[in-house]
Amino acid sequence: VQLARWFSLLLGAATMVFSYLTAQFVFPGRRDLPLIAAALVGAIPQVLFISAAVTNDPLVMATSAATVYWLGGQLGISGTIT
């Protein structure tokens, strides 16, 4: 059970990393906005609760965040929002 919880926490951290990368991709010249985006995702109480539990939800959150980042790269939307 402890290993599964650590894996869920790792997936929660991956969600924050992909949120940071997506914001960095959308706002290429700004250094503060990606940090704020990752901090906001990490500060949501439900994200913290789900990441500490042994469910499939952290995997869904991490893959969704990774998919949004990947789709942004495929669509070439870098720097369109100022």
Short mmCIF file of C-alpha atoms in Angstrom, two decimals:
data_model
loop_
_atom_site.label_atom_id
_atom_site.label_comp_id
_atom_site.label_asym_id
_atom_site.label_seq_id
_atom_site.Cartn_x
_atom_site.Cartn_y
_atom_site.Cartn_z
CA VAL A 1 0.00 0.00 0.00
CA GLN A 2 2.86 2.40 0.78
CA LEU A 3 4.42 1.84 -2.64
CA ALA A 4 1.10 2.60 -4.32
CA ARG A 5 0.78 5.84 -2.35
CA TRP A 6 4.28 6.92 -3.36
CA PHE A 7 3.41 6.16 -6.98
CA SER A 8 0.23 8.27 -6.65
CA LEU A 9 2.28 11.13 -5.19
CA LEU A 10 4.74 10.84 -8.08
CA LEU A 11 1.85 11.09 -10.53
CA GLY A 12 0.57 14.16 -8.67
CA ALA A 13 4.00 15.74 -9.04
CA ALA A 14 3.96 14.85 -12.75
CA THR A 15 0.65 16.70 -13.05
CA MET A 16 2.27 19.81 -11.61
CA VAL A 17 5.30 19.45 -13.90
CA PHE A 18 3.14 19.16 -17.01
CA SER A 19 1.09 22.15 -15.87
CA TYR A 20 4.33 24.11 -15.57
CA LEU A 21 5.50 22.96 -19.01
CA THR A 22 2.17 23.82 -20.62
CA ALA A 23 2.18 27.30 -19.14
CA GLN A 24 5.81 27.73 -20.22
CA PHE A 25 4.82 26.70 -23.72
CA VAL A 26 1.86 29.09 -23.88
CA PHE A 27 3.70 32.02 -22.26
CA PRO A 28 7.26 31.65 -23.64
CA GLY A 29 8.66 34.98 -22.45
CA ARG A 30 7.31 34.87 -18.92
CA ARG A 31 9.08 33.09 -16.06
CA ASP A 32 6.52 33.84 -13.37
CA LEU A 33 3.34 32.52 -14.99
CA PRO A 34 4.46 28.87 -15.30
CA LEU A 35 5.43 28.87 -11.61
CA ILE A 36 2.09 30.40 -10.67
CA ALA A 37 0.24 27.82 -12.77
CA ALA A 38 2.09 24.91 -11.15
CA ALA A 39 1.56 26.41 -7.70
CA LEU A 40 -2.15 26.82 -8.32
CA VAL A 41 -2.49 23.21 -9.41
CA GLY A 42 -0.50 22.07 -6.39
CA ALA A 43 -2.55 24.22 -4.01
CA ILE A 44 -5.93 22.77 -4.94
CA PRO A 45 -6.99 20.72 -1.92
CA GLN A 46 -8.74 18.06 -3.99
CA VAL A 47 -5.60 17.47 -6.06
CA LEU A 48 -3.60 17.01 -2.88
CA PHE A 49 -6.18 14.62 -1.43
CA ILE A 50 -6.48 12.53 -4.59
CA SER A 51 -2.71 12.38 -5.05
CA ALA A 52 -2.31 10.97 -1.54
CA ALA A 53 -4.93 8.25 -2.05
CA VAL A 54 -4.56 4.94 -3.86
CA THR A 55 -6.93 5.36 -6.81
CA ASN A 56 -6.66 5.67 -10.56
CA ASP A 57 -7.39 9.41 -10.43
CA PRO A 58 -3.74 10.57 -10.18
CA LEU A 59 -2.96 8.60 -13.34
CA VAL A 60 -5.89 10.26 -15.10
CA MET A 61 -4.73 13.72 -13.96
CA ALA A 62 -1.13 13.11 -15.06
CA THR A 63 -2.06 11.70 -18.45
CA SER A 64 -4.56 14.51 -19.03
CA ALA A 65 -1.97 17.16 -18.21
CA ALA A 66 0.57 15.41 -20.46
CA THR A 67 -1.99 15.20 -23.27
CA VAL A 68 -2.77 18.92 -23.06
CA TYR A 69 0.95 19.67 -23.24
CA TRP A 70 1.42 17.30 -26.17
CA LEU A 71 -1.59 18.70 -28.04
CA GLY A 72 -0.26 22.22 -27.59
CA GLY A 73 2.96 21.15 -29.28
CA GLN A 74 1.11 19.41 -32.08
CA LEU A 75 -1.11 22.41 -32.74
CA GLY A 76 1.80 24.85 -32.58
CA ILE A 77 0.10 27.33 -30.25
CA SER A 78 3.33 28.54 -28.65
CA GLY A 79 3.16 32.17 -27.67
CA THR A 80 -0.33 32.89 -29.02
CA ILE A 81 -1.58 34.18 -25.66
CA THR A 82 0.07 37.37 -24.47
#
